[in-house]
Amino acid sequence: MAGEPLITVVGNLVADPEPRVSQAGKSWVTFRIASTPRVRDRQSGEWSDGEPLWLGCRAYGEYADNIAASLTKGMRVIVQGRLTQRSYTDNQGQQRTSLDLEVEEVGPSLRFATAQVTRGQARGQVGGFGGGQPQGQSSWGKPAGQQQDNPWTNSGQGGAGGGDFGGGFDDEQPF
């Protein structure tokens, strides 16, 4: 289904991701997020929670494994994917509609938290966040004991060096 637009939603996981395996042995995961907008009452000027948007999310393969190993209930995440809609009949015989995201990208929201990213083992892909590191590995997939480069600087890259990105930023100076 090429050409479908991607949407981005920021929300909280309402439960731990549920990893699954298909009959063909392929991994997939489902999880739900709730995105609740803040709404301002024009008369009182007070802010309150608006009506939450509930979205089911699905991801497949190695990506599903990374999600299952990294995300937990309550985490605030940023999810990008293709919005799908499905209709079904609930247990009481009522016709319902569900909005779901076929996940393209997911990551932690760093607005109110911090995260530590570790490189995945297969094909050098970035894996989960906030989790531990594989045994014998340091950050960014280098064997333990080797010098660790700061991924946000140019040191060792033949560039400006240190914390200077060549654009006047300095580690000591706030921007």
mmCIF file with all atom_site columns, C-alpha atoms in Angstrom:
data_model
loop_
_atom_site.group_PDB
_atom_site.id
_atom_site.type_symbol
_atom_site.label_atom_id
_atom_site.label_alt_id
_atom_site.label_comp_id
_atom_site.label_asym_id
_atom_site.label_entity_id
_atom_site.label_seq_id
_atom_site.pdbx_PDB_ins_code
_atom_site.Cartn_x
_atom_site.Cartn_y
_atom_site.Cartn_z
_atom_site.occupancy
_atom_site.B_iso_or_equiv
_atom_site.pdbx_formal_charge
_atom_site.auth_seq_id
_atom_site.auth_comp_id
_atom_site.auth_asym_id
_atom_site.auth_atom_id
_atom_site.pdbx_PDB_model_num
ATOM 1   C CA . MET A 1 1   ? 0.000   0.000   0.000  1.00 0.00 ? 1   MET A CA 1
ATOM 2   C CA . ALA A 1 2   ? 2.492   2.579   -1.144 1.00 0.00 ? 2   ALA A CA 1
ATOM 3   C CA . GLY A 1 3   ? 1.733   6.259   -0.976 1.00 0.00 ? 3   GLY A CA 1
ATOM 4   C CA . GLU A 1 4   ? -0.110  6.168   2.333  1.00 0.00 ? 4   GLU A CA 1
ATOM 5   C CA . PRO A 1 5   ? 0.853   9.053   4.578  1.00 0.00 ? 5   PRO A CA 1
ATOM 6   C CA . LEU A 1 6   ? 2.806   8.499   7.772  1.00 0.00 ? 6   LEU A CA 1
ATOM 7   C CA . ILE A 1 7   ? 1.435   10.003  10.964 1.00 0.00 ? 7   ILE A CA 1
ATOM 8   C CA . THR A 1 8   ? 3.308   10.670  14.187 1.00 0.00 ? 8   THR A CA 1
ATOM 9   C CA . VAL A 1 9   ? 1.674   10.271  17.590 1.00 0.00 ? 9   VAL A CA 1
ATOM 10  C CA . VAL A 1 10  ? 3.112   10.959  21.047 1.00 0.00 ? 10  VAL A CA 1
ATOM 11  C CA . GLY A 1 11  ? 1.501   8.934   23.795 1.00 0.00 ? 11  GLY A CA 1
ATOM 12  C CA . ASN A 1 12  ? 1.948   6.575   26.729 1.00 0.00 ? 12  ASN A CA 1
ATOM 13  C CA . LEU A 1 13  ? 2.000   2.784   26.575 1.00 0.00 ? 13  LEU A CA 1
ATOM 14  C CA . VAL A 1 14  ? -1.070  1.485   28.380 1.00 0.00 ? 14  VAL A CA 1
ATOM 15  C CA . ALA A 1 15  ? 0.360   -2.036  28.784 1.00 0.00 ? 15  ALA A CA 1
ATOM 16  C CA . ASP A 1 16  ? 3.584   -3.908  28.155 1.00 0.00 ? 16  ASP A CA 1
ATOM 17  C CA . PRO A 1 17  ? 4.109   -4.876  24.489 1.00 0.00 ? 17  PRO A CA 1
ATOM 18  C CA . GLU A 1 18  ? 2.857   -8.376  23.665 1.00 0.00 ? 18  GLU A CA 1
ATOM 19  C CA . PRO A 1 19  ? 5.440   -10.294 21.623 1.00 0.00 ? 19  PRO A CA 1
ATOM 20  C CA . ARG A 1 20  ? 4.077   -13.064 19.406 1.00 0.00 ? 20  ARG A CA 1
ATOM 21  C CA . VAL A 1 21  ? 5.338   -15.564 16.876 1.00 0.00 ? 21  VAL A CA 1
ATOM 22  C CA . SER A 1 22  ? 3.437   -16.466 13.702 1.00 0.00 ? 22  SER A CA 1
ATOM 23  C CA . GLN A 1 23  ? 2.909   -20.055 12.550 1.00 0.00 ? 23  GLN A CA 1
ATOM 24  C CA . ALA A 1 24  ? 5.713   -19.416 10.064 1.00 0.00 ? 24  ALA A CA 1
ATOM 25  C CA . GLY A 1 25  ? 8.061   -18.552 12.963 1.00 0.00 ? 25  GLY A CA 1
ATOM 26  C CA . LYS A 1 26  ? 8.155   -14.780 12.316 1.00 0.00 ? 26  LYS A CA 1
ATOM 27  C CA . SER A 1 27  ? 8.191   -12.365 15.270 1.00 0.00 ? 27  SER A CA 1
ATOM 28  C CA . TRP A 1 28  ? 5.631   -9.624  15.667 1.00 0.00 ? 28  TRP A CA 1
ATOM 29  C CA . VAL A 1 29  ? 4.503   -7.428  18.523 1.00 0.00 ? 29  VAL A CA 1
ATOM 30  C CA . THR A 1 30  ? 1.400   -5.479  19.454 1.00 0.00 ? 30  THR A CA 1
ATOM 31  C CA . PHE A 1 31  ? 1.103   -2.618  21.913 1.00 0.00 ? 31  PHE A CA 1
ATOM 32  C CA . ARG A 1 32  ? -1.389  0.137   22.686 1.00 0.00 ? 32  ARG A CA 1
ATOM 33  C CA . ILE A 1 33  ? -0.783  3.797   23.313 1.00 0.00 ? 33  ILE A CA 1
ATOM 34  C CA . ALA A 1 34  ? -3.045  6.553   24.582 1.00 0.00 ? 34  ALA A CA 1
ATOM 35  C CA . SER A 1 35  ? -2.461  10.119  23.445 1.00 0.00 ? 35  SER A CA 1
ATOM 36  C CA . THR A 1 36  ? -4.267  12.657  25.622 1.00 0.00 ? 36  THR A CA 1
ATOM 37  C CA . PRO A 1 37  ? -4.322  16.289  24.500 1.00 0.00 ? 37  PRO A CA 1
ATOM 38  C CA . ARG A 1 38  ? -4.325  19.201  26.941 1.00 0.00 ? 38  ARG A CA 1
ATOM 39  C CA . VAL A 1 39  ? -7.373  21.431  26.457 1.00 0.00 ? 39  VAL A CA 1
ATOM 40  C CA . ARG A 1 40  ? -7.811  25.002  27.709 1.00 0.00 ? 40  ARG A CA 1
ATOM 41  C CA . ASP A 1 41  ? -11.187 26.143  28.974 1.00 0.00 ? 41  ASP A CA 1
ATOM 42  C CA . ARG A 1 42  ? -11.719 29.582  27.387 1.00 0.00 ? 42  ARG A CA 1
ATOM 43  C CA . GLN A 1 43  ? -13.912 30.892  30.194 1.00 0.00 ? 43  GLN A CA 1
ATOM 44  C CA . SER A 1 44  ? -11.823 29.821  33.183 1.00 0.00 ? 44  SER A CA 1
ATOM 45  C CA . GLY A 1 45  ? -8.431  29.781  31.454 1.00 0.00 ? 45  GLY A CA 1
ATOM 46  C CA . GLU A 1 46  ? -7.652  26.439  33.146 1.00 0.00 ? 46  GLU A CA 1
ATOM 47  C CA . TRP A 1 47  ? -6.060  23.496  31.392 1.00 0.00 ? 47  TRP A CA 1
ATOM 48  C CA . SER A 1 48  ? -7.422  19.951  31.625 1.00 0.00 ? 48  SER A CA 1
ATOM 49  C CA . ASP A 1 49  ? -7.036  16.600  29.885 1.00 0.00 ? 49  ASP A CA 1
ATOM 50  C CA . GLY A 1 50  ? -9.011  16.196  26.680 1.00 0.00 ? 50  GLY A CA 1
ATOM 51  C CA . GLU A 1 51  ? -10.459 13.016  25.192 1.00 0.00 ? 51  GLU A CA 1
ATOM 52  C CA . PRO A 1 52  ? -7.692  10.405  24.738 1.00 0.00 ? 52  PRO A CA 1
ATOM 53  C CA . LEU A 1 53  ? -6.933  8.829   21.371 1.00 0.00 ? 53  LEU A CA 1
ATOM 54  C CA . TRP A 1 54  ? -6.324  5.079   21.745 1.00 0.00 ? 54  TRP A CA 1
ATOM 55  C CA . LEU A 1 55  ? -4.201  3.402   19.089 1.00 0.00 ? 55  LEU A CA 1
ATOM 56  C CA . GLY A 1 56  ? -3.191  -0.201  18.665 1.00 0.00 ? 56  GLY A CA 1
ATOM 57  C CA . CYS A 1 57  ? 0.284   -0.592  17.171 1.00 0.00 ? 57  CYS A CA 1
ATOM 58  C CA . ARG A 1 58  ? 1.948   -3.486  15.338 1.00 0.00 ? 58  ARG A CA 1
ATOM 59  C CA . ALA A 1 59  ? 5.519   -4.155  14.247 1.00 0.00 ? 59  ALA A CA 1
ATOM 60  C CA . TYR A 1 60  ? 7.199   -7.184  12.701 1.00 0.00 ? 60  TYR A CA 1
ATOM 61  C CA . GLY A 1 61  ? 10.478  -9.106  12.598 1.00 0.00 ? 61  GLY A CA 1
ATOM 62  C CA . GLU A 1 62  ? 13.621  -8.004  14.386 1.00 0.00 ? 62  GLU A CA 1
ATOM 63  C CA . TYR A 1 63  ? 11.993  -4.625  14.971 1.00 0.00 ? 63  TYR A CA 1
ATOM 64  C CA . ALA A 1 64  ? 9.306   -6.382  17.023 1.00 0.00 ? 64  ALA A CA 1
ATOM 65  C CA . ASP A 1 65  ? 11.978  -8.064  19.144 1.00 0.00 ? 65  ASP A CA 1
ATOM 66  C CA . ASN A 1 66  ? 13.663  -4.690  19.844 1.00 0.00 ? 66  ASN A CA 1
ATOM 67  C CA . ILE A 1 67  ? 10.339  -3.124  20.837 1.00 0.00 ? 67  ILE A CA 1
ATOM 68  C CA . ALA A 1 68  ? 9.426   -6.007  23.150 1.00 0.00 ? 68  ALA A CA 1
ATOM 69  C CA . ALA A 1 69  ? 12.847  -5.802  24.829 1.00 0.00 ? 69  ALA A CA 1
ATOM 70  C CA . SER A 1 70  ? 12.796  -2.003  25.202 1.00 0.00 ? 70  SER A CA 1
ATOM 71  C CA . LEU A 1 71  ? 9.302   -0.701  25.914 1.00 0.00 ? 71  LEU A CA 1
ATOM 72  C CA . THR A 1 72  ? 7.244   -1.097  29.082 1.00 0.00 ? 72  THR A CA 1
ATOM 73  C CA . LYS A 1 73  ? 3.887   0.076   30.349 1.00 0.00 ? 73  LYS A CA 1
ATOM 74  C CA . GLY A 1 74  ? 3.773   3.781   31.164 1.00 0.00 ? 74  GLY A CA 1
ATOM 75  C CA . MET A 1 75  ? 6.631   4.862   28.882 1.00 0.00 ? 75  MET A CA 1
ATOM 76  C CA . ARG A 1 76  ? 6.029   7.993   26.857 1.00 0.00 ? 76  ARG A CA 1
ATOM 77  C CA . VAL A 1 77  ? 6.859   7.223   23.227 1.00 0.00 ? 77  VAL A CA 1
ATOM 78  C CA . ILE A 1 78  ? 6.829   8.801   19.796 1.00 0.00 ? 78  ILE A CA 1
ATOM 79  C CA . VAL A 1 79  ? 5.354   6.417   17.229 1.00 0.00 ? 79  VAL A CA 1
ATOM 80  C CA . GLN A 1 80  ? 5.299   6.962   13.482 1.00 0.00 ? 80  GLN A CA 1
ATOM 81  C CA . GLY A 1 81  ? 3.424   4.721   11.104 1.00 0.00 ? 81  GLY A CA 1
ATOM 82  C CA . ARG A 1 82  ? 0.644   4.137   8.639  1.00 0.00 ? 82  ARG A CA 1
ATOM 83  C CA . LEU A 1 83  ? -2.830  4.596   10.076 1.00 0.00 ? 83  LEU A CA 1
ATOM 84  C CA . THR A 1 84  ? -5.258  1.763   9.417  1.00 0.00 ? 84  THR A CA 1
ATOM 85  C CA . GLN A 1 85  ? -8.892  1.337   10.374 1.00 0.00 ? 85  GLN A CA 1
ATOM 86  C CA . ARG A 1 86  ? -10.727 -1.900  10.974 1.00 0.00 ? 86  ARG A CA 1
ATOM 87  C CA . SER A 1 87  ? -14.303 -2.711  11.882 1.00 0.00 ? 87  SER A CA 1
ATOM 88  C CA . TYR A 1 88  ? -15.321 -5.579  14.116 1.00 0.00 ? 88  TYR A CA 1
ATOM 89  C CA . THR A 1 89  ? -18.176 -6.831  16.273 1.00 0.00 ? 89  THR A CA 1
ATOM 90  C CA . ASP A 1 90  ? -17.509 -6.827  20.026 1.00 0.00 ? 90  ASP A CA 1
ATOM 91  C CA . ASN A 1 91  ? -18.616 -9.459  22.572 1.00 0.00 ? 91  ASN A CA 1
ATOM 92  C CA . GLN A 1 92  ? -21.975 -7.706  23.048 1.00 0.00 ? 92  GLN A CA 1
ATOM 93  C CA . GLY A 1 93  ? -22.701 -7.735  19.304 1.00 0.00 ? 93  GLY A CA 1
ATOM 94  C CA . GLN A 1 94  ? -21.989 -4.022  18.828 1.00 0.00 ? 94  GLN A CA 1
ATOM 95  C CA . GLN A 1 95  ? -20.265 -2.844  15.660 1.00 0.00 ? 95  GLN A CA 1
ATOM 96  C CA . ARG A 1 96  ? -16.959 -1.123  16.561 1.00 0.00 ? 96  ARG A CA 1
ATOM 97  C CA . THR A 1 97  ? -14.132 0.619   14.716 1.00 0.00 ? 97  THR A CA 1
ATOM 98  C CA . SER A 1 98  ? -10.488 0.510   15.751 1.00 0.00 ? 98  SER A CA 1
ATOM 99  C CA . LEU A 1 99  ? -7.616  2.747   14.651 1.00 0.00 ? 99  LEU A CA 1
ATOM 100 C CA . ASP A 1 100 ? -4.239  1.022   14.417 1.00 0.00 ? 100 ASP A CA 1
ATOM 101 C CA . LEU A 1 101 ? -0.708  1.981   13.397 1.00 0.00 ? 101 LEU A CA 1
ATOM 102 C CA . GLU A 1 102 ? 1.569   -0.192  11.302 1.00 0.00 ? 102 GLU A CA 1
ATOM 103 C CA . VAL A 1 103 ? 4.750   1.011   13.008 1.00 0.00 ? 103 VAL A CA 1
ATOM 104 C CA . GLU A 1 104 ? 7.559   2.454   10.909 1.00 0.00 ? 104 GLU A CA 1
ATOM 105 C CA . GLU A 1 105 ? 9.483   4.083   13.777 1.00 0.00 ? 105 GLU A CA 1
ATOM 106 C CA . VAL A 1 106 ? 9.192   4.242   17.561 1.00 0.00 ? 106 VAL A CA 1
ATOM 107 C CA . GLY A 1 107 ? 11.338  5.861   20.206 1.00 0.00 ? 107 GLY A CA 1
ATOM 108 C CA . PRO A 1 108 ? 11.255  7.322   23.668 1.00 0.00 ? 108 PRO A CA 1
ATOM 109 C CA . SER A 1 109 ? 9.975   10.818  24.262 1.00 0.00 ? 109 SER A CA 1
ATOM 110 C CA . LEU A 1 110 ? 12.800  12.665  25.972 1.00 0.00 ? 110 LEU A CA 1
ATOM 111 C CA . ARG A 1 111 ? 10.641  15.543  27.167 1.00 0.00 ? 111 ARG A CA 1
ATOM 112 C CA . PHE A 1 112 ? 10.380  14.176  30.705 1.00 0.00 ? 112 PHE A CA 1
ATOM 113 C CA . ALA A 1 113 ? 12.919  11.325  30.654 1.00 0.00 ? 113 ALA A CA 1
ATOM 114 C CA . THR A 1 114 ? 16.343  10.218  29.482 1.00 0.00 ? 114 THR A CA 1
ATOM 115 C CA . ALA A 1 115 ? 17.280  7.140   27.492 1.00 0.00 ? 115 ALA A CA 1
ATOM 116 C CA . GLN A 1 116 ? 20.404  5.181   26.649 1.00 0.00 ? 116 GLN A CA 1
ATOM 117 C CA . VAL A 1 117 ? 20.587  3.761   23.132 1.00 0.00 ? 117 VAL A CA 1
ATOM 118 C CA . THR A 1 118 ? 22.494  0.540   22.468 1.00 0.00 ? 118 THR A CA 1
ATOM 119 C CA . ARG A 1 119 ? 23.373  -0.838  19.062 1.00 0.00 ? 119 ARG A CA 1
ATOM 120 C CA . GLY A 1 120 ? 21.509  -3.989  18.028 1.00 0.00 ? 120 GLY A CA 1
ATOM 121 C CA . GLN A 1 121 ? 23.471  -7.159  17.324 1.00 0.00 ? 121 GLN A CA 1
ATOM 122 C CA . ALA A 1 122 ? 22.197  -7.894  13.818 1.00 0.00 ? 122 ALA A CA 1
ATOM 123 C CA . ARG A 1 123 ? 23.384  -5.812  10.856 1.00 0.00 ? 123 ARG A CA 1
ATOM 124 C CA . GLY A 1 124 ? 24.648  -3.027  13.139 1.00 0.00 ? 124 GLY A CA 1
ATOM 125 C CA . GLN A 1 125 ? 21.176  -1.599  13.615 1.00 0.00 ? 125 GLN A CA 1
ATOM 126 C CA . VAL A 1 126 ? 20.329  0.573   16.591 1.00 0.00 ? 126 VAL A CA 1
ATOM 127 C CA . GLY A 1 127 ? 18.469  -1.536  19.098 1.00 0.00 ? 127 GLY A CA 1
ATOM 128 C CA . GLY A 1 128 ? 16.481  -0.673  22.181 1.00 0.00 ? 128 GLY A CA 1
ATOM 129 C CA . PHE A 1 129 ? 16.776  2.176   24.602 1.00 0.00 ? 129 PHE A CA 1
ATOM 130 C CA . GLY A 1 130 ? 16.966  2.326   28.345 1.00 0.00 ? 130 GLY A CA 1
ATOM 131 C CA . GLY A 1 131 ? 18.040  -1.303  28.546 1.00 0.00 ? 131 GLY A CA 1
ATOM 132 C CA . GLY A 1 132 ? 21.305  -2.942  29.398 1.00 0.00 ? 132 GLY A CA 1
ATOM 133 C CA . GLN A 1 133 ? 24.129  -3.673  27.033 1.00 0.00 ? 133 GLN A CA 1
ATOM 134 C CA . PRO A 1 134 ? 25.031  -7.084  25.669 1.00 0.00 ? 134 PRO A CA 1
ATOM 135 C CA . GLN A 1 135 ? 27.692  -8.825  27.729 1.00 0.00 ? 135 GLN A CA 1
ATOM 136 C CA . GLY A 1 136 ? 31.220  -7.983  26.554 1.00 0.00 ? 136 GLY A CA 1
ATOM 137 C CA . GLN A 1 137 ? 29.994  -4.900  24.714 1.00 0.00 ? 137 GLN A CA 1
ATOM 138 C CA . SER A 1 138 ? 30.210  -1.252  25.619 1.00 0.00 ? 138 SER A CA 1
ATOM 139 C CA . SER A 1 139 ? 28.066  1.507   24.225 1.00 0.00 ? 139 SER A CA 1
ATOM 140 C CA . TRP A 1 140 ? 27.769  1.767   20.452 1.00 0.00 ? 140 TRP A CA 1
ATOM 141 C CA . GLY A 1 141 ? 28.691  -1.872  19.881 1.00 0.00 ? 141 GLY A CA 1
ATOM 142 C CA . LYS A 1 142 ? 32.428  -1.579  20.602 1.00 0.00 ? 142 LYS A CA 1
ATOM 143 C CA . PRO A 1 143 ? 34.111  -4.362  22.555 1.00 0.00 ? 143 PRO A CA 1
ATOM 144 C CA . ALA A 1 144 ? 34.505  -3.523  26.234 1.00 0.00 ? 144 ALA A CA 1
ATOM 145 C CA . GLY A 1 145 ? 37.805  -1.871  27.079 1.00 0.00 ? 145 GLY A CA 1
ATOM 146 C CA . GLN A 1 146 ? 38.182  0.025   23.796 1.00 0.00 ? 146 GLN A CA 1
ATOM 147 C CA . GLN A 1 147 ? 37.965  3.807   23.726 1.00 0.00 ? 147 GLN A CA 1
ATOM 148 C CA . GLN A 1 148 ? 34.382  4.991   23.463 1.00 0.00 ? 148 GLN A CA 1
ATOM 149 C CA . ASP A 1 149 ? 33.688  7.855   21.100 1.00 0.00 ? 149 ASP A CA 1
ATOM 150 C CA . ASN A 1 150 ? 30.960  10.293  21.955 1.00 0.00 ? 150 ASN A CA 1
ATOM 151 C CA . PRO A 1 151 ? 28.516  9.906   19.022 1.00 0.00 ? 151 PRO A CA 1
ATOM 152 C CA . TRP A 1 152 ? 27.548  13.578  19.275 1.00 0.00 ? 152 TRP A CA 1
ATOM 153 C CA . THR A 1 153 ? 31.042  14.957  18.687 1.00 0.00 ? 153 THR A CA 1
ATOM 154 C CA . ASN A 1 154 ? 33.488  14.938  15.794 1.00 0.00 ? 154 ASN A CA 1
ATOM 155 C CA . SER A 1 155 ? 36.450  13.700  17.846 1.00 0.00 ? 155 SER A CA 1
ATOM 156 C CA . GLY A 1 156 ? 38.425  11.107  15.945 1.00 0.00 ? 156 GLY A CA 1
ATOM 157 C CA . GLN A 1 157 ? 36.585  11.944  12.736 1.00 0.00 ? 157 GLN A CA 1
ATOM 158 C CA . GLY A 1 158 ? 39.171  14.324  11.261 1.00 0.00 ? 158 GLY A CA 1
ATOM 159 C CA . GLY A 1 159 ? 36.719  17.181  11.707 1.00 0.00 ? 159 GLY A CA 1
ATOM 160 C CA . ALA A 1 160 ? 36.677  20.119  14.048 1.00 0.00 ? 160 ALA A CA 1
ATOM 161 C CA . GLY A 1 161 ? 37.416  17.850  17.037 1.00 0.00 ? 161 GLY A CA 1
ATOM 162 C CA . GLY A 1 162 ? 36.157  17.818  20.598 1.00 0.00 ? 162 GLY A CA 1
ATOM 163 C CA . GLY A 1 163 ? 32.639  19.106  21.098 1.00 0.00 ? 163 GLY A CA 1
ATOM 164 C CA . ASP A 1 164 ? 32.954  21.611  18.274 1.00 0.00 ? 164 ASP A CA 1
ATOM 165 C CA . PHE A 1 165 ? 30.744  20.730  15.316 1.00 0.00 ? 165 PHE A CA 1
ATOM 166 C CA . GLY A 1 166 ? 32.404  23.331  13.097 1.00 0.00 ? 166 GLY A CA 1
ATOM 167 C CA . GLY A 1 167 ? 29.442  25.610  13.620 1.00 0.00 ? 167 GLY A CA 1
ATOM 168 C CA . GLY A 1 168 ? 30.612  27.410  16.729 1.00 0.00 ? 168 GLY A CA 1
ATOM 169 C CA . PHE A 1 169 ? 29.031  25.112  19.323 1.00 0.00 ? 169 PHE A CA 1
ATOM 170 C CA . ASP A 1 170 ? 31.185  24.410  22.341 1.00 0.00 ? 170 ASP A CA 1
ATOM 171 C CA . ASP A 1 171 ? 30.618  21.860  25.102 1.00 0.00 ? 171 ASP A CA 1
ATOM 172 C CA . GLU A 1 172 ? 31.071  24.596  27.695 1.00 0.00 ? 172 GLU A CA 1
ATOM 173 C CA . GLN A 1 173 ? 28.596  27.023  26.149 1.00 0.00 ? 173 GLN A CA 1
ATOM 174 C CA . PRO A 1 174 ? 24.800  26.652  26.454 1.00 0.00 ? 174 PRO A CA 1
ATOM 175 C CA . PHE A 1 175 ? 22.901  27.223  23.266 1.00 0.00 ? 175 PHE A CA 1
#
